[in-house]
Coordinates of C-alpha atoms in Angstrom, one line a residue:
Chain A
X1059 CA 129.8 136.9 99.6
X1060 CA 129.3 133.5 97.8
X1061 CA 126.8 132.3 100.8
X1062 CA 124.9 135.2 100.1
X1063 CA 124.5 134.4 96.8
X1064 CA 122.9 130.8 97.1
X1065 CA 119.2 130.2 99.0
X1066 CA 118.4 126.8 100.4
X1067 CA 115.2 125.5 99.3
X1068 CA 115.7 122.2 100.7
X1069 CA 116.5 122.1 104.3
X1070 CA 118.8 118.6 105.5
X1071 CA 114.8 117.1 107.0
X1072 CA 113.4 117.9 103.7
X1073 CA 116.1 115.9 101.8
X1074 CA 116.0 113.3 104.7
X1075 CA 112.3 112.8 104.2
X1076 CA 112.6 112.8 100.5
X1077 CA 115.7 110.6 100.5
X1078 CA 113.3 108.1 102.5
X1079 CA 110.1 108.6 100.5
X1080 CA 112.1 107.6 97.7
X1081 CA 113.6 104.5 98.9
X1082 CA 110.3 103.7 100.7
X1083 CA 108.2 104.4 97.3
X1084 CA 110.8 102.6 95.2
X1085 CA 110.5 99.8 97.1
X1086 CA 106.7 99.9 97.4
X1087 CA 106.6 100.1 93.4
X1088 CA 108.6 97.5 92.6
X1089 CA 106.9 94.8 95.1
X1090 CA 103.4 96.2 94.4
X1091 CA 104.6 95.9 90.3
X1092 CA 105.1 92.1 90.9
X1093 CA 101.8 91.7 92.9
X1094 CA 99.6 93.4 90.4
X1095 CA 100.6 91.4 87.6
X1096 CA 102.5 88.5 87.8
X1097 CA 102.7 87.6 84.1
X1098 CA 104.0 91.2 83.4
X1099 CA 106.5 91.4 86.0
X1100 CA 107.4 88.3 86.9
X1101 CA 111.3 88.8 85.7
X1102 CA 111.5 91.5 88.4
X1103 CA 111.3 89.0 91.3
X1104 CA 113.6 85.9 90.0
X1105 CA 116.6 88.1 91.2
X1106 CA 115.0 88.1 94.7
X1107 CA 113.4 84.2 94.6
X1108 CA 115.9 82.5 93.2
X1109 CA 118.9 82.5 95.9
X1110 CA 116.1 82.1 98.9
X1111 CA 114.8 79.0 97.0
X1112 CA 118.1 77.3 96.4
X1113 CA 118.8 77.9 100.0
X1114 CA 115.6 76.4 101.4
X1115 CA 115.7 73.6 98.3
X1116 CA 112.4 74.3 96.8
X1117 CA 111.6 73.3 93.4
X1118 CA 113.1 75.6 90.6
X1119 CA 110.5 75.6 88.2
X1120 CA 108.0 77.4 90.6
X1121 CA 110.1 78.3 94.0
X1122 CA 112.0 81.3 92.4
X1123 CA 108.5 83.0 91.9
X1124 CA 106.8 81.7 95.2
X1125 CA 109.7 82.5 97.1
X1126 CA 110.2 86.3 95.1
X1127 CA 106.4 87.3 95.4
X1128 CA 106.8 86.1 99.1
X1129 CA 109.7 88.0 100.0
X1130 CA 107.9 91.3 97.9
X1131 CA 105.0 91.0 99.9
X1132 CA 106.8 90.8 103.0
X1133 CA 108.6 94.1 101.6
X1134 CA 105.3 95.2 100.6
X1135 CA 103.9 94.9 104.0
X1136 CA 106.7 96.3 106.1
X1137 CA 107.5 99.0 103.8
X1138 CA 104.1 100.3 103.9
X1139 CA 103.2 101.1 107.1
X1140 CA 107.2 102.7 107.5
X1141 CA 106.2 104.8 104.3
X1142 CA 102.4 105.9 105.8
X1143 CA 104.3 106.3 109.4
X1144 CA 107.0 108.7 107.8
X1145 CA 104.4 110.7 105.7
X1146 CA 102.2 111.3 108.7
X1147 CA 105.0 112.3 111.3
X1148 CA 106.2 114.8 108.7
X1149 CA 103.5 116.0 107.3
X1150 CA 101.9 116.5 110.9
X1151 CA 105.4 118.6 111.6
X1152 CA 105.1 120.6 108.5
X1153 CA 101.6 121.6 109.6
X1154 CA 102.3 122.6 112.8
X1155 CA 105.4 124.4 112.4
X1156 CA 103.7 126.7 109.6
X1157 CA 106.1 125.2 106.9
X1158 CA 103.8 123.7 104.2
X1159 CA 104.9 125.4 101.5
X1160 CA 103.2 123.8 98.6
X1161 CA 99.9 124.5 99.4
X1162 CA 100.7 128.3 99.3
X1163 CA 99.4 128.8 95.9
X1164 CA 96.2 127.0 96.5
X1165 CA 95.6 131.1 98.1
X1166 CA 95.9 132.7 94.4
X1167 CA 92.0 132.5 92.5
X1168 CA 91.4 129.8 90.7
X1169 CA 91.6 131.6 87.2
X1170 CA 94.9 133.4 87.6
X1171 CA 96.0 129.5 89.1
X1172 CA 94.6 127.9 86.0
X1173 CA 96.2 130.4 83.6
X1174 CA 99.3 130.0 85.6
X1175 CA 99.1 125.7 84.8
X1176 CA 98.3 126.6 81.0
X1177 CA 101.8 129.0 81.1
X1178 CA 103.8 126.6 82.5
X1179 CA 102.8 123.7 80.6
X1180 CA 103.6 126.0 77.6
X1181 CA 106.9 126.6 79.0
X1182 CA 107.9 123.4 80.0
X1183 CA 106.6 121.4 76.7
X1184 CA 106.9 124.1 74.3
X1185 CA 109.4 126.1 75.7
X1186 CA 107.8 129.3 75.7
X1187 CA 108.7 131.9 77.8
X1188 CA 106.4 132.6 81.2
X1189 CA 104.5 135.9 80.8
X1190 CA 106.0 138.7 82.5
X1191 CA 103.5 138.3 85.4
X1192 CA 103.4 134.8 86.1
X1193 CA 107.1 134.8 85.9
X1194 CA 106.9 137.2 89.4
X1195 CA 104.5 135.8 90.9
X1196 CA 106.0 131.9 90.8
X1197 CA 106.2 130.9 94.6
X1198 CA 108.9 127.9 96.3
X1199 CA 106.2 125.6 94.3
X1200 CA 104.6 126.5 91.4
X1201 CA 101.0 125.6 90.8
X1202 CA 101.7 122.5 88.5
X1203 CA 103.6 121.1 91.6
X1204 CA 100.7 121.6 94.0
X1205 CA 98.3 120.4 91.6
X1206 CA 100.9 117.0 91.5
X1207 CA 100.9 116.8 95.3
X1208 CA 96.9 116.9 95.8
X1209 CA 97.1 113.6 93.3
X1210 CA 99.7 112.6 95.3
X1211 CA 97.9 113.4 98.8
X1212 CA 94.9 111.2 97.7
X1213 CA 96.4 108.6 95.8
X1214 CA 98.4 108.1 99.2
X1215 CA 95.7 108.3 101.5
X1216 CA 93.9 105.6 99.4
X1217 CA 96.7 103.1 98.8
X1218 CA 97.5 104.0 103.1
X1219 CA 94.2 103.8 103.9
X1220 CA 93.0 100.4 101.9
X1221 CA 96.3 98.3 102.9
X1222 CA 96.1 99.5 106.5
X1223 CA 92.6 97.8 106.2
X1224 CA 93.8 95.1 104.2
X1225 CA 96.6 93.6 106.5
X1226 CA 95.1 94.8 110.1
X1227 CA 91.2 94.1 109.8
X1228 CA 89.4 91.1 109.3
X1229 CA 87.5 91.8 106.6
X1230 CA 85.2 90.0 104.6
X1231 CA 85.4 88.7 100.9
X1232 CA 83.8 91.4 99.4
X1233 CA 85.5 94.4 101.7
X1234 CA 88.5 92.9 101.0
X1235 CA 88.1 93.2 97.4
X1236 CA 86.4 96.8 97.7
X1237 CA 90.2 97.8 99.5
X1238 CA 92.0 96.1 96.4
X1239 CA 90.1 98.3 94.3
X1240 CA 90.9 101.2 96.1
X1241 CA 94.9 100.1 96.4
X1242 CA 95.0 99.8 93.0
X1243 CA 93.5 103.2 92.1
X1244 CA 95.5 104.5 94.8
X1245 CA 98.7 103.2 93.1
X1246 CA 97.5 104.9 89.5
X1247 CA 97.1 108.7 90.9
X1248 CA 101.1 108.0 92.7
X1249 CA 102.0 106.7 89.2
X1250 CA 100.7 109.5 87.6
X1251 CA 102.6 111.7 90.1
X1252 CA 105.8 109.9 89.7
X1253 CA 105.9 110.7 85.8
X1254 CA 104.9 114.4 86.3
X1255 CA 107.3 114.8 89.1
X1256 CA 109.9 112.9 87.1
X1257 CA 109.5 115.4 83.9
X1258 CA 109.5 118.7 86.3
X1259 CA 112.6 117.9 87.8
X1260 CA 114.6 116.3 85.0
X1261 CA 113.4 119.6 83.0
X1262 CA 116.1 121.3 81.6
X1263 CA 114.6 124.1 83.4
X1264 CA 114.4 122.7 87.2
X1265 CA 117.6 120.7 86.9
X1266 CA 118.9 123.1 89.1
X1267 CA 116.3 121.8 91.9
X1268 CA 117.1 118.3 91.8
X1269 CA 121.0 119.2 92.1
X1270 CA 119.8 120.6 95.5
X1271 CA 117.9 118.2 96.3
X1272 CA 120.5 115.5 96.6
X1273 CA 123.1 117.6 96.9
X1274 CA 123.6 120.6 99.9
X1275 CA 120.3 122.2 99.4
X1276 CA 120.8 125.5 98.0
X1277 CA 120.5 127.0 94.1
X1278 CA 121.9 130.0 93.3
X1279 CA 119.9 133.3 93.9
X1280 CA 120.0 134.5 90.8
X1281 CA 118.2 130.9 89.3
X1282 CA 115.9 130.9 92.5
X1283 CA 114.9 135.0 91.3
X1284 CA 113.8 133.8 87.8
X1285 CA 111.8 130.6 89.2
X1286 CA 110.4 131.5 92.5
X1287 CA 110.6 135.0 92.4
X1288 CA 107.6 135.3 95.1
X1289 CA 109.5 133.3 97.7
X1290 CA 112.8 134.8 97.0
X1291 CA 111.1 138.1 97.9
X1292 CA 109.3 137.1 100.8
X1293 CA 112.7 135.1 102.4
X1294 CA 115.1 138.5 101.9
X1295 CA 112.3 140.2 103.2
X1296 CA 112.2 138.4 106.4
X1297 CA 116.3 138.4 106.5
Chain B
X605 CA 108.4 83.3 83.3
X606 CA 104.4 83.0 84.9
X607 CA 101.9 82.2 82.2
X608 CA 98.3 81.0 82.4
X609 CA 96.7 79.4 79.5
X610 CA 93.0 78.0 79.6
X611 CA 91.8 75.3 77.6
X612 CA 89.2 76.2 74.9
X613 CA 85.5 76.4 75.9
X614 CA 84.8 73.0 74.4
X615 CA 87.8 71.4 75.4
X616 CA 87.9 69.7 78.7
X617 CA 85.6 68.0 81.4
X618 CA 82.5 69.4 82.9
X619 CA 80.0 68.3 85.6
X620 CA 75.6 68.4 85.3
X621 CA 74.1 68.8 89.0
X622 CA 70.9 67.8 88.4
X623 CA 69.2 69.1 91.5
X624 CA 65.9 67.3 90.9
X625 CA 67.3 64.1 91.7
X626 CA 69.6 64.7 95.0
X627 CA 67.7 63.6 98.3
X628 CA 70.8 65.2 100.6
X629 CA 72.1 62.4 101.9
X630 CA 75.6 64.2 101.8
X631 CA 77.8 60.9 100.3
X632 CA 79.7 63.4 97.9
X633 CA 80.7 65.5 100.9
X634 CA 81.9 62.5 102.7
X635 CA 83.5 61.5 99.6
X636 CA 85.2 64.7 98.6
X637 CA 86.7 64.8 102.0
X638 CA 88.1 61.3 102.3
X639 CA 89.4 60.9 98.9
X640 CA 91.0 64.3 99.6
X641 CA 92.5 63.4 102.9
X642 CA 90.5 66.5 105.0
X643 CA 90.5 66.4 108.6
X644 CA 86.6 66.1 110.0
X645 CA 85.4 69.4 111.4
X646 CA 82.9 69.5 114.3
X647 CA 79.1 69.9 114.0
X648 CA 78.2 72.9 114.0
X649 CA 74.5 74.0 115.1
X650 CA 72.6 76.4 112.5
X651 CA 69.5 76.5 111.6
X652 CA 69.3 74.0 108.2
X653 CA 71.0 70.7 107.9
X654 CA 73.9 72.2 105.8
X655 CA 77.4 71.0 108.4
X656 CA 79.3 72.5 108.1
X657 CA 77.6 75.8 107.4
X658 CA 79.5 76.9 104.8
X659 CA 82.7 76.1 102.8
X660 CA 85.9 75.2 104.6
X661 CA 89.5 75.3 104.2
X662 CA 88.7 71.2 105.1
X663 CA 85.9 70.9 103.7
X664 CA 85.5 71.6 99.8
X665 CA 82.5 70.3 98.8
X666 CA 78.9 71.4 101.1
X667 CA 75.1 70.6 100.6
X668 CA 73.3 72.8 101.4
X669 CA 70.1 72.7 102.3
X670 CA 67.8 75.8 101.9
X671 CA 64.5 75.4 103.3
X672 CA 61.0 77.0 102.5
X673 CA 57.5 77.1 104.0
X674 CA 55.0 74.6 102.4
X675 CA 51.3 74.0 102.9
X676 CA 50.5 70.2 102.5
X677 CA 47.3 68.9 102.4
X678 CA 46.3 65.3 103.7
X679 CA 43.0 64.3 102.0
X680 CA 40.7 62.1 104.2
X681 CA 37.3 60.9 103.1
X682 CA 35.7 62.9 106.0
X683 CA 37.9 65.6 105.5
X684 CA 40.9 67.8 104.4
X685 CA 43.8 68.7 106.7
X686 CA 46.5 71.1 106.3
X687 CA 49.6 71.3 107.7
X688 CA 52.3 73.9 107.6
X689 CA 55.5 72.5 106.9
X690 CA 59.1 72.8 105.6
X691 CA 60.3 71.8 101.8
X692 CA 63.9 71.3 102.3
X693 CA 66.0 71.3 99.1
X694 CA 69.8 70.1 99.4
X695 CA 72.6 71.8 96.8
X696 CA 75.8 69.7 96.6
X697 CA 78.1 72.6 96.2
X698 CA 81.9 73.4 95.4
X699 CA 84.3 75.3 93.2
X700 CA 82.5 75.3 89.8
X701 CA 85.9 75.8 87.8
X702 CA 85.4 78.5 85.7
X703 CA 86.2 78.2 81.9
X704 CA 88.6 81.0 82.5
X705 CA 88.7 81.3 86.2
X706 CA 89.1 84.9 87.7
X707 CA 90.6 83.7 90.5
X708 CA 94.1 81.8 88.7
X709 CA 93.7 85.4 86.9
X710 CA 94.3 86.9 89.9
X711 CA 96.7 84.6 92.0
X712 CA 100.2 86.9 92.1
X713 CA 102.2 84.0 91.9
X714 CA 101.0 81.7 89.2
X715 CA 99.7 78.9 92.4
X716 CA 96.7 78.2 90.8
X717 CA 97.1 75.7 87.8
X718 CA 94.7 75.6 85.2
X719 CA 94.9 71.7 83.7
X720 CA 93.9 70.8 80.2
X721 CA 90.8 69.4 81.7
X722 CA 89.8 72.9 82.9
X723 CA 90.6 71.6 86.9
X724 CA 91.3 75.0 88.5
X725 CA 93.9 73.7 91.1
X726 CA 95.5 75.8 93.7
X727 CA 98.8 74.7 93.9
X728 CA 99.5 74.4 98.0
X729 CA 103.6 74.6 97.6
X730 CA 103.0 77.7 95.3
X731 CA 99.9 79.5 97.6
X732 CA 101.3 82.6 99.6
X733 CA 98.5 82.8 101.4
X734 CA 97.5 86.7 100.2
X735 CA 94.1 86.1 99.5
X736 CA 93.6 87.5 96.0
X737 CA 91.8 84.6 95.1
X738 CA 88.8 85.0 97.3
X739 CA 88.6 88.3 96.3
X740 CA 88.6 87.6 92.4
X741 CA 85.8 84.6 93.1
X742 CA 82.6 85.3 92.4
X743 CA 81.1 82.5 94.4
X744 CA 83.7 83.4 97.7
X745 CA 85.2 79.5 96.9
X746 CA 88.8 79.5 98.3
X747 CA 89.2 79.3 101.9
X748 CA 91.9 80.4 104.1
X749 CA 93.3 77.5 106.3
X750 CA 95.2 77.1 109.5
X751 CA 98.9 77.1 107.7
X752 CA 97.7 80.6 106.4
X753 CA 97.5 78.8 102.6
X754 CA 94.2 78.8 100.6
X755 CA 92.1 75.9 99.5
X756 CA 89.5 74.2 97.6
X757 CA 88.0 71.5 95.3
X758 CA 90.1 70.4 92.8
X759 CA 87.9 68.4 90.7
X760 CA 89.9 65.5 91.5
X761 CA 92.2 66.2 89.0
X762 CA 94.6 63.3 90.5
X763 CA 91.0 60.8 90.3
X764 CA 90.4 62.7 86.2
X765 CA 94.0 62.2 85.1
X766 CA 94.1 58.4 86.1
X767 CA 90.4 57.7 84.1
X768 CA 88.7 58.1 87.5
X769 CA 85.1 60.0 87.9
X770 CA 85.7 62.3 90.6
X771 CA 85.4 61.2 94.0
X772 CA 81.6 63.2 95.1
X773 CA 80.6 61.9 91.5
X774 CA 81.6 58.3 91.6
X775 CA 79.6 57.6 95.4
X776 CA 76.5 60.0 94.3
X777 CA 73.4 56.7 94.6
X778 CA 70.5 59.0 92.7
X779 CA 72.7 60.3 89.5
X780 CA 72.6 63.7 90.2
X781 CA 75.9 64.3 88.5
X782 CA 77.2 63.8 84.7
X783 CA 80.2 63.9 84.4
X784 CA 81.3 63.8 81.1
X785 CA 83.2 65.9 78.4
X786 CA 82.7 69.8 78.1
X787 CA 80.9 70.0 74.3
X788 CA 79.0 66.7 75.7
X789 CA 78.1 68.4 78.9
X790 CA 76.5 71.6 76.8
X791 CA 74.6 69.3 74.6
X792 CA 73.3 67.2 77.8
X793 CA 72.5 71.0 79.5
X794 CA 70.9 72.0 76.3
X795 CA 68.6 69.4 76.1
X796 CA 67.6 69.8 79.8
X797 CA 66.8 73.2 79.3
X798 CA 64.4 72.3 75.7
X799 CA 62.6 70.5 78.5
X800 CA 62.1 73.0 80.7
X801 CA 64.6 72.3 83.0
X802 CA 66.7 75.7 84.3
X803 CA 70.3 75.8 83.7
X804 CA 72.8 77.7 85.6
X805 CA 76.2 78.1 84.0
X806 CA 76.2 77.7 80.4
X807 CA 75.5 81.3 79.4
X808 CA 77.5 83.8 82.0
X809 CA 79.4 86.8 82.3
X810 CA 82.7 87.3 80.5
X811 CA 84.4 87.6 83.8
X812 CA 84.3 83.8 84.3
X813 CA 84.9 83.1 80.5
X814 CA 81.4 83.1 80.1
X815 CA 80.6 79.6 81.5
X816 CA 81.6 77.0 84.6
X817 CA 82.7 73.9 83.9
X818 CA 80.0 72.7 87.5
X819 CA 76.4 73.2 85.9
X820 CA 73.6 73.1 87.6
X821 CA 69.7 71.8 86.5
X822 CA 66.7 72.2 88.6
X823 CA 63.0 72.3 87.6
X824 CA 61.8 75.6 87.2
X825 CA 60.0 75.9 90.9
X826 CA 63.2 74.5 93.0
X827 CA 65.6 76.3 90.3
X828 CA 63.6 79.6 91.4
X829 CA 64.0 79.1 95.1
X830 CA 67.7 78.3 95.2
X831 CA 69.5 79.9 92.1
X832 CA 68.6 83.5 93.0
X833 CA 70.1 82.8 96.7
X834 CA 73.0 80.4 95.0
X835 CA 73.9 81.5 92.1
X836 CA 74.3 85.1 90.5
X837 CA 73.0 85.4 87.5
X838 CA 76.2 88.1 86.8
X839 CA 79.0 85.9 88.1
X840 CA 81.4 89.5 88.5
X841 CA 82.2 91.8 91.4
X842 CA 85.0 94.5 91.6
X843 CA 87.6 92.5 91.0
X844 CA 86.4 92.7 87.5
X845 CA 86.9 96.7 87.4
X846 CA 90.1 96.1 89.1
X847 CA 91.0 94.3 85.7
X848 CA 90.0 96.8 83.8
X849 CA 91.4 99.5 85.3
X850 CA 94.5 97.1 85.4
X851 CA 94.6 96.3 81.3
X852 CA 94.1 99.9 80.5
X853 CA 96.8 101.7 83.1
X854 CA 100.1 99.0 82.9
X855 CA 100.0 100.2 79.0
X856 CA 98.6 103.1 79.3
X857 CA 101.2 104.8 82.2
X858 CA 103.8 102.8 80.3
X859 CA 103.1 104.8 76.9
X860 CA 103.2 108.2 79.0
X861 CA 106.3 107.6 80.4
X862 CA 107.8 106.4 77.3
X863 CA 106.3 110.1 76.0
X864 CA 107.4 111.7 79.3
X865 CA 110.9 110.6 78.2
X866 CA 110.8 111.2 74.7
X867 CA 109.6 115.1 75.5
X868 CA 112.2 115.3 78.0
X869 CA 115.1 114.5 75.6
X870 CA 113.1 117.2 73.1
X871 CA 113.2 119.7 75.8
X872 CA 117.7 118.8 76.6
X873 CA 117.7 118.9 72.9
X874 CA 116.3 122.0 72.7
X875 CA 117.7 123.8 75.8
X876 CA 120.8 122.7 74.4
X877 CA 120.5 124.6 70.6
X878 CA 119.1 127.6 72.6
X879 CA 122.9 127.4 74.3
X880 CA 124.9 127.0 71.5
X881 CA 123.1 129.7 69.8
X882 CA 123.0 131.9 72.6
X883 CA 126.9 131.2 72.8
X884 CA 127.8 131.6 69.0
X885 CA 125.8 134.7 68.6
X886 CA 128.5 135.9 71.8

């Protein structure tokens, strides 16, 4: 009876993949922090610089930071390609096996998805309650979320795309510094996803979500009928 | 902690090229790679005199020579011949040390020292080897060498610091540099320019902290030849919209999610109230 009262939103290769994206992003972040601006960030890499220079003897005064950005970079770089690999291998499976949830709503018109962002936003920063209609027709992913991962998609495919380029062709000077550009812009729109994804799921309202997430999965039906009434619908339909 | 600090724009050294008075005879290369202890590199064939073509990881200071149909005439008594030939006019060339150089802007480790005689000085110990340099140049200076590591001229700081002239300077036999103090430097540039001399580098973009600390003086027909293909007269590329983009989005994400957090704990707050009320009105 309890089973049947819990729905798993996140299956255990959806919190796999996230659980890596995470560490993989985290890790991207922090090393691409230190190699955007040094004289901002420079405190995050002394941790990192300052044992591998004592080992190899270098000079204090400047081998904690060459020996920190070095080490990031070498993150950087190995990280990277692992993160783009991992993205493209699940994302490709998603797609074939018909599973790609979040770009369900995308369907819906454009004005009932816009009037859908302007309810939720209400909701979510002003706590007003959803209209009656919105409320049924929220899917696995409402349309803020989708509207997150499309930043997300091409913030990805520019940071991918541009250090791909950056570490395997031989480009010249001003190619080079066209890919930076990119990078950087790329690492803005993931940014900017980061912070909305980090407000919808610490939200009072979608705490629930992220206890699934890391935890076995599942929410309780009753939660998953008031936020993604659409989906809970179509999955006891199919049951 | 990494901090970069450039001298003031009158503070410092500076260098006048006057173009008008080199003949090519390449001395400051030599110079600027024995002093410096580079390796030779071998001749390459190209179609001016400039060997090696272009800058080099071992080879930090170039003239180049750019060359230019000419019609000469030879006046005889009898007659008048012309002949189609080739003006060839040499451009000692290296790093021009910017007075606020994009590229020690740009260098994620702090390896390229800034001195307090403006010498932009990539620091070989400190250099990673990513490059970011070159990008941020406007004048594609730094070169990658074999150990991965980037280099270029250093004004002979060492040769500066111990009263020296530097090395290209000091061997030069027609005086085609000046090497003397920054606000003397302007004053010498000025004048050359009140006598109709073009200058390149005291007036530039912002990128490059609006002038070089390398200027270079040419009458107006050889400056009109070889500044356009030398020099840009807007010393930025998109390195400069990278720091744009970069001085408006560190604060700018960092004040939304400072906001992001602070509407967060509203919303906890709020949720909260809503429970308690909820509960007591049970």
């Amino acid at each position: 009876m309890a089973e049947r009262e819990e729905l798993e939103v996140a299956s255990v290769g959806y919190r796999l993949a996230h659980w890596l994206n995470l560490i993989l992003f985290l890790a991207l972040l922090i090393t691409g922090l230190v190699l955007l601006e040094i004289e901002v960030f420079s405190f995050i890499i002394y941790p990192l610089g300052a044992p591998v220079a004592t080992l190899l003897g270098l000079d204090p005064g400047t081998g904690y930071v060459t020996a920190g950005v070095q080490i990031a970079r070498l993150i950087h770089r190995l990280a990277g390609p692992l993160w783009g690999f991992i993205i493209v291998v699940y994302v490709s499976y998603l797609l074939v096996s018909g599973k790609l949830e979040i770009l369900r709503v995308l369907r819906k018109p454009v004005g009932q998805q816009l009037r859908e962002a302007v309810a939720l936003l209400n909701h979510y920063l002003l706590g007003r309650e959803l209209p009656g209609d919105v409320k049924k027709g929220l899917d696995r992913h409402n349309i803020l979320a989708t509207y997150l991962t499309l930043l997300l998609a091409l913030g990805v495919l520019l940071v991918g795309l541009s250090g791909i380029a950056m570490v395997y062709l031989n480009l010249t000077p001003s190619q080079h510094r066209l890919m930076l550009l990119l990078h950087d812009i790329g690492f803005y729109l993931t940014v900017i996803f980061l912070i909305g994804h980090v407000f919808a799921v610490f939200h009072p309202s979608n705490v629930v979500l992220l206890k699934a997430m890391f935890g076995d999965g599942k929410v309780p039906l009753s939660w998953a009928r008031e936020h993604m009434s659409a989906y809970v619908e179509r999955v006891l339909s199919r049951r | 902690m990494v901090k970069l600090k450039f001298p003031g724009k009158d503070e410092g050294v500076a260098v006048i090229v006057d173009l008008d008075n080199c003949i090519g005879c390449r001395a400051c290369q030599i110079a600027c790679q024995e002093w410096n202890g580079r390796k030779a590199l071998n001749t390459t064939f190209s179609p001016t005199f400039t060997n090696p073509p272009d800058l080099h990881a071992d080879a930090w200071k170039i003239v180049f020579f750019h060359e230019f149909p000419a019609t000469k005439a030879l006046k005889f008594a009898e007659a008048e011949i012309t002949i189609n030939t080739v003006n060839v006019i040499p451009v000692p060339y290296n790093c021009l040390h910017c007075a606020e150089a994009p590229c020690a802007r740009a260098c994620p480790v702090g390896a390229i020292k800034v001195t307090s005689e403006g010498a932009v000085v990539i620091e070989p110990d400190e250099c990673i080897g990513c490059g970011f340099c070159l990008s941020a140049c406007p004048y594609d200076v730094p070169r990658r060498g074999s150990d991965g590591k980037y280099y270029k001229c250093t004004f002979c700081v060492d040769r500066i610091q111990e009263g020296l002239r530097p090395a290209c300077v000091d061997v030069c036999p027609t005086n085609v540099f000046t090497f003397t103090s920054m606000r003397e430097a302007t004053r010498v540039a000025e004048e050359l320019r009140a006598r109709g001399k073009k200058v390149y580098g005291l007036s530039l973009d912002g990128y490059v902290g609006g002038r070089v600390r390398w200027m270079f003086a040419a009458s107006e027909d050889k400056a009109s030849k070889v500044f356009q293909a030398m020099f840009p007269e807007t010393p930025r590329n998109s390195n400069a919209l990278r720091e744009v983009l970069e001085g408006l989005a560190i604060p700018g994400l960092s004040l939304v999610s400072v906001l992001t957090l602070a509407v967060l704990a509203i919303t906890w707050w709020r949720a909260r109230r809503t429970a308690s009320k909820s509960e007591g009105a049970m």
